[in-house]
Short mmCIF file of C-alpha atoms and ligand atoms in Angstrom, two decimals:
data_model
loop_
_atom_site.label_atom_id
_atom_site.label_comp_id
_atom_site.label_asym_id
_atom_site.label_seq_id
_atom_site.Cartn_x
_atom_site.Cartn_y
_atom_site.Cartn_z
CA MET A 147 35.51 4.39 3.53
CA THR A 148 32.77 4.23 6.11
CA GLY A 149 30.15 6.88 6.60
CA ARG A 150 28.85 8.45 9.76
CA PHE A 151 25.63 7.62 11.53
CA ILE A 152 23.90 10.34 13.54
CA SER A 153 20.58 9.90 15.32
CA PHE A 154 18.31 12.62 16.67
CA GLU A 155 16.22 11.90 19.73
CA GLY A 156 13.91 13.74 22.05
CA GLY A 157 10.31 14.09 23.05
CA ASP A 158 7.53 14.97 20.65
CA GLY A 159 7.84 18.57 19.49
CA ALA A 160 11.55 18.86 20.33
CA GLY A 161 12.40 20.14 16.83
CA LYS A 162 14.27 17.13 15.46
CA SER A 163 13.04 17.30 11.90
CA THR A 164 13.92 20.98 11.50
CA GLN A 165 17.40 20.39 12.85
CA ILE A 166 17.93 17.36 10.63
CA ARG A 167 17.05 19.50 7.60
CA ILE A 168 19.47 22.23 8.64
CA LEU A 169 22.33 19.84 9.37
CA ALA A 170 21.80 17.86 6.17
CA ALA A 171 22.02 21.06 4.11
CA ARG A 172 25.18 22.11 5.88
CA LEU A 173 26.89 18.75 5.44
CA GLN A 174 25.88 18.64 1.80
CA ALA A 175 27.25 22.13 1.28
CA SER A 176 30.56 20.87 2.65
CA GLY A 177 30.64 18.20 -0.05
CA ARG A 178 29.36 15.19 1.87
CA THR A 179 26.70 12.80 0.65
CA VAL A 180 23.88 12.76 3.18
CA ILE A 181 20.74 10.71 3.53
CA THR A 182 17.99 11.69 5.93
CA THR A 183 15.59 9.10 7.20
CA ARG A 184 13.28 8.36 10.11
CA GLU A 185 11.97 5.72 12.47
CA PRO A 186 9.65 4.04 12.54
CA GLY A 187 9.94 4.05 8.75
CA GLY A 188 12.58 4.57 6.10
CA THR A 189 11.60 1.64 3.84
CA PRO A 190 8.24 0.79 2.27
CA THR A 191 7.67 -2.09 4.70
CA ALA A 192 8.77 -0.08 7.72
CA GLU A 193 6.49 2.80 6.65
CA THR A 194 3.59 0.33 6.60
CA ILE A 195 4.48 -0.79 10.11
CA ARG A 196 4.71 2.89 11.10
CA ARG A 197 1.11 3.41 10.05
CA LEU A 198 0.01 0.46 12.19
CA LEU A 199 1.91 1.76 15.20
CA LEU A 200 0.98 5.45 14.99
CA SER A 201 -2.67 4.85 14.21
CA GLY A 202 -3.03 2.84 17.42
CA ILE A 203 -4.19 -0.28 15.51
CA ALA A 204 -1.34 -2.22 17.13
CA GLU A 205 -2.08 -0.96 20.65
CA PRO A 206 -4.07 -4.12 21.63
CA LEU A 207 -0.83 -6.10 21.15
CA GLY A 208 0.43 -4.49 24.31
CA VAL A 209 3.71 -2.70 24.88
CA ASP A 210 5.87 -5.77 24.18
CA GLY A 211 3.98 -6.47 20.95
CA GLU A 212 4.46 -2.88 19.83
CA ALA A 213 8.17 -3.15 20.67
CA VAL A 214 8.40 -6.18 18.38
CA LEU A 215 6.84 -4.17 15.55
CA PHE A 216 9.21 -1.22 16.09
CA ALA A 217 12.09 -3.71 15.96
CA ALA A 218 10.81 -5.40 12.78
CA ALA A 219 10.61 -2.00 11.08
CA ARG A 220 14.08 -1.14 12.36
CA ALA A 221 15.66 -4.38 11.15
CA ASP A 222 14.40 -3.72 7.61
CA HIS A 223 15.52 -0.10 7.74
CA VAL A 224 19.01 -0.95 9.00
CA GLU A 225 19.52 -3.72 6.50
CA ARG A 226 18.18 -1.99 3.40
CA VAL A 227 18.99 1.66 3.98
CA ILE A 228 21.30 2.53 6.87
CA ARG A 229 23.98 -0.15 6.58
CA PRO A 230 24.36 0.13 2.77
CA ALA A 231 24.57 3.94 3.05
CA LEU A 232 27.31 3.73 5.68
CA GLN A 233 29.18 1.19 3.57
CA ARG A 234 29.06 3.62 0.62
CA GLY A 235 30.58 6.27 2.88
CA ASP A 236 27.43 8.40 3.16
CA TRP A 237 26.33 10.32 6.22
CA VAL A 238 23.06 9.08 7.66
CA LEU A 239 20.89 11.41 9.71
CA CYS A 240 18.08 9.49 11.37
CA ASP A 241 15.03 10.95 13.12
CA ARG A 242 14.81 8.60 16.16
CA PHE A 243 16.53 5.25 16.60
CA VAL A 244 17.02 2.68 19.39
CA ASP A 245 16.94 5.22 22.22
CA SER A 246 13.30 5.99 21.34
CA THR A 247 12.39 2.36 21.93
CA ARG A 248 14.25 2.37 25.26
CA VAL A 249 12.42 5.52 26.27
CA TYR A 250 8.91 5.10 24.86
CA GLN A 251 8.43 1.34 25.19
CA GLY A 252 10.79 1.12 28.19
CA ALA A 253 8.93 3.81 30.11
CA ALA A 254 5.65 2.11 29.22
CA GLY A 255 6.89 -1.07 30.92
CA ALA A 256 8.28 -3.21 28.08
CA ASP A 257 10.34 -6.15 29.23
CA GLU A 258 14.01 -5.16 29.34
CA ALA A 259 15.35 -8.55 28.29
CA LEU A 260 13.02 -8.42 25.30
CA LEU A 261 14.25 -4.93 24.37
CA ASN A 262 17.88 -6.10 24.61
CA ALA A 263 17.21 -9.10 22.38
CA LEU A 264 15.27 -7.06 19.82
CA GLU A 265 18.03 -4.48 19.67
CA ARG A 266 20.67 -7.12 19.09
CA VAL A 267 18.69 -8.66 16.25
CA ALA A 268 17.50 -5.44 14.58
CA VAL A 269 20.64 -3.37 14.90
CA GLY A 270 23.66 -5.62 15.46
CA THR A 271 26.73 -3.46 15.39
CA THR A 272 25.20 -0.66 13.30
CA ARG A 273 25.05 1.94 16.04
CA PRO A 274 25.06 5.72 15.86
CA ASP A 275 28.45 7.44 16.07
CA LEU A 276 26.69 10.40 17.60
CA THR A 277 23.23 11.01 19.07
CA PHE A 278 21.74 14.44 19.61
CA ILE A 279 19.13 14.54 22.33
CA LEU A 280 17.02 17.65 21.89
CA ASP A 281 15.82 18.44 25.36
CA ILE A 282 12.71 20.49 26.07
CA PRO A 283 10.27 20.54 28.99
CA ALA A 284 7.34 18.20 28.34
CA SER A 285 4.84 21.07 28.54
CA LEU A 286 6.60 22.99 25.73
CA GLY A 287 6.75 19.82 23.62
CA LEU A 288 3.03 19.28 24.01
CA GLU A 289 2.33 22.93 23.18
CA ARG A 290 4.38 22.67 19.97
CA VAL A 291 2.76 19.38 18.96
CA ARG A 292 -0.71 20.82 19.53
CA ALA A 293 0.08 23.93 17.48
CA ARG A 294 1.41 21.76 14.64
CA LEU A 295 -1.65 19.51 14.69
CA VAL A 296 -4.04 22.47 14.66
CA ALA A 297 -2.11 23.93 11.70
CA VAL A 298 -2.54 20.75 9.65
CA GLY A 299 -5.92 19.78 11.10
CA ALA A 300 -4.76 16.33 12.25
CA PRO A 301 -5.43 14.38 15.46
CA PRO A 302 -2.46 13.43 17.67
CA ASP A 303 -0.80 10.08 16.95
CA ARG A 304 -0.90 7.18 19.39
CA PHE A 305 2.11 8.46 21.34
CA GLU A 306 1.64 12.23 21.02
CA GLY A 307 -1.78 12.01 22.65
CA GLU A 308 -0.40 10.83 25.96
CA ALA A 309 -0.42 12.85 29.14
CA LEU A 310 2.09 15.37 30.37
CA ALA A 311 3.39 13.10 33.16
CA GLN A 312 4.23 10.43 30.62
CA GLN A 313 6.05 12.95 28.41
CA GLU A 314 8.04 14.19 31.41
CA LYS A 315 9.00 10.62 32.29
CA ARG A 316 10.31 10.19 28.75
CA ARG A 317 12.34 13.37 29.01
CA GLN A 318 14.05 12.07 32.13
CA ALA A 319 14.64 8.72 30.45
CA PHE A 320 16.40 10.42 27.50
CA LEU A 321 18.56 12.43 29.92
CA ALA A 322 19.46 9.23 31.80
CA ILE A 323 20.58 7.58 28.54
CA ALA A 324 22.76 10.62 27.77
CA ALA A 325 24.30 10.49 31.25
CA ARG A 326 25.11 6.80 30.86
CA ASP A 327 26.63 7.19 27.40
CA PRO A 328 28.35 10.58 27.15
CA GLY A 329 30.74 9.33 24.47
CA ARG A 330 27.87 9.00 22.03
CA CYS A 331 25.19 11.39 23.28
CA VAL A 332 25.07 15.17 23.31
CA VAL A 333 22.19 16.90 25.05
CA ILE A 334 21.11 20.10 23.29
CA ASP A 335 18.82 22.70 24.83
CA GLY A 336 15.88 22.59 22.41
CA THR A 337 14.13 25.61 23.94
CA GLN A 338 16.59 27.95 22.25
CA LYS A 339 15.96 29.62 18.89
CA GLU A 340 16.30 27.37 15.87
CA GLU A 341 19.59 28.99 14.75
CA LEU A 342 21.12 28.58 18.19
CA VAL A 343 20.13 24.92 18.37
CA ALA A 344 21.63 24.42 14.89
CA HIS A 345 24.82 26.16 15.96
CA ALA A 346 25.18 23.97 19.08
CA ILE A 347 24.65 20.86 16.96
CA TRP A 348 27.23 21.94 14.40
CA GLN A 349 29.79 22.71 17.07
CA ALA A 350 29.37 19.35 18.78
CA LEU A 351 29.55 17.57 15.45
CA ALA A 352 32.68 19.46 14.42
CA GLU A 353 34.35 18.62 17.73
CA ARG A 354 33.47 14.96 17.65
CA LEU A 355 33.31 13.94 14.02
CA LEU A 356 34.73 16.48 11.62
CA ASN A 357 38.14 16.95 13.12
CA GLU A 358 38.16 20.59 12.14
CA ALA A 359 37.55 23.89 13.89
CA ALA A 360 33.92 24.60 14.67
CA ALA A 361 32.66 27.05 12.08
P1 TYD B 428 7.99 10.77 15.09
O1 TYD B 428 7.32 10.75 13.78
O2 TYD B 428 9.43 11.06 15.14
O3 TYD B 428 7.15 11.74 16.00
P2 TYD B 428 7.43 13.27 16.25
O4 TYD B 428 7.67 13.90 14.91
O5 TYD B 428 6.16 13.68 16.90
O6 TYD B 428 8.62 13.32 17.16
O7 TYD B 428 7.81 9.36 15.84
C1 TYD B 428 6.59 8.77 15.92
C2 TYD B 428 6.22 8.35 17.30
O8 TYD B 428 6.68 7.01 17.53
C3 TYD B 428 6.77 9.20 18.42
O9 TYD B 428 5.68 9.62 19.22
C4 TYD B 428 7.64 8.28 19.20
C5 TYD B 428 7.20 6.90 18.83
N1 TYD B 428 8.29 5.90 18.82
C6 TYD B 428 8.29 4.88 19.78
O10 TYD B 428 7.40 4.82 20.63
N2 TYD B 428 9.29 3.93 19.74
C7 TYD B 428 10.28 3.94 18.80
O11 TYD B 428 11.18 3.06 18.80
C8 TYD B 428 10.26 5.00 17.82
C9 TYD B 428 11.33 5.05 16.75
C10 TYD B 428 9.25 5.95 17.87
#
């Protein structure tokens, strides 16, 4: 038995973590074993690398250097968590995966040959069966991130703090990935109410992976 691997992608503030929670609960209620995880992170070492990346400590390494760190974290995560879970037959829901590197580091000018090589090494053949791209206008994403940060009294992370134009460029880059790979990617309108987003996700998942009528 092999499990299913689903990644969630989108700009900051697109609502990925909420939707992952909702989908995990629904899959669990239908009797499946689900693990939820995130990138960068998902293992103790990868969480340490996450802190370096999000704090901005690694920024002097430049965009290629940061890409190497994202890939190192990913390699550990794939090897220790994602691949074993899939081999057990579990469902893996992952908050961000390789598309985030393509979009964030790619849009920031990382070398494409480097990104290809890092992806091959870190991921191999362990690729998502399905990727949900939660699409929202960059301005709404920024608004949501700001509201969340004010609520918890935290400063923006290294990537959240960037300007609107950069966020909009990332949005277009996610949409371009979806257009190139429609067999794997489903774009979901993330401006809708939470329940409607969850419904659209469940329907797409039922159509593509569950082989049963959308509930
Ligand atoms: P995340 O915690 O998912 O942020 P948010 O909850 O705000 O969506 O991801 C952390 C940040 O790391 C996010 O701003 C995107 C960035 N990132 C990259 O730049 N490259 C990557 O490969 C990944 C996985 C994340």
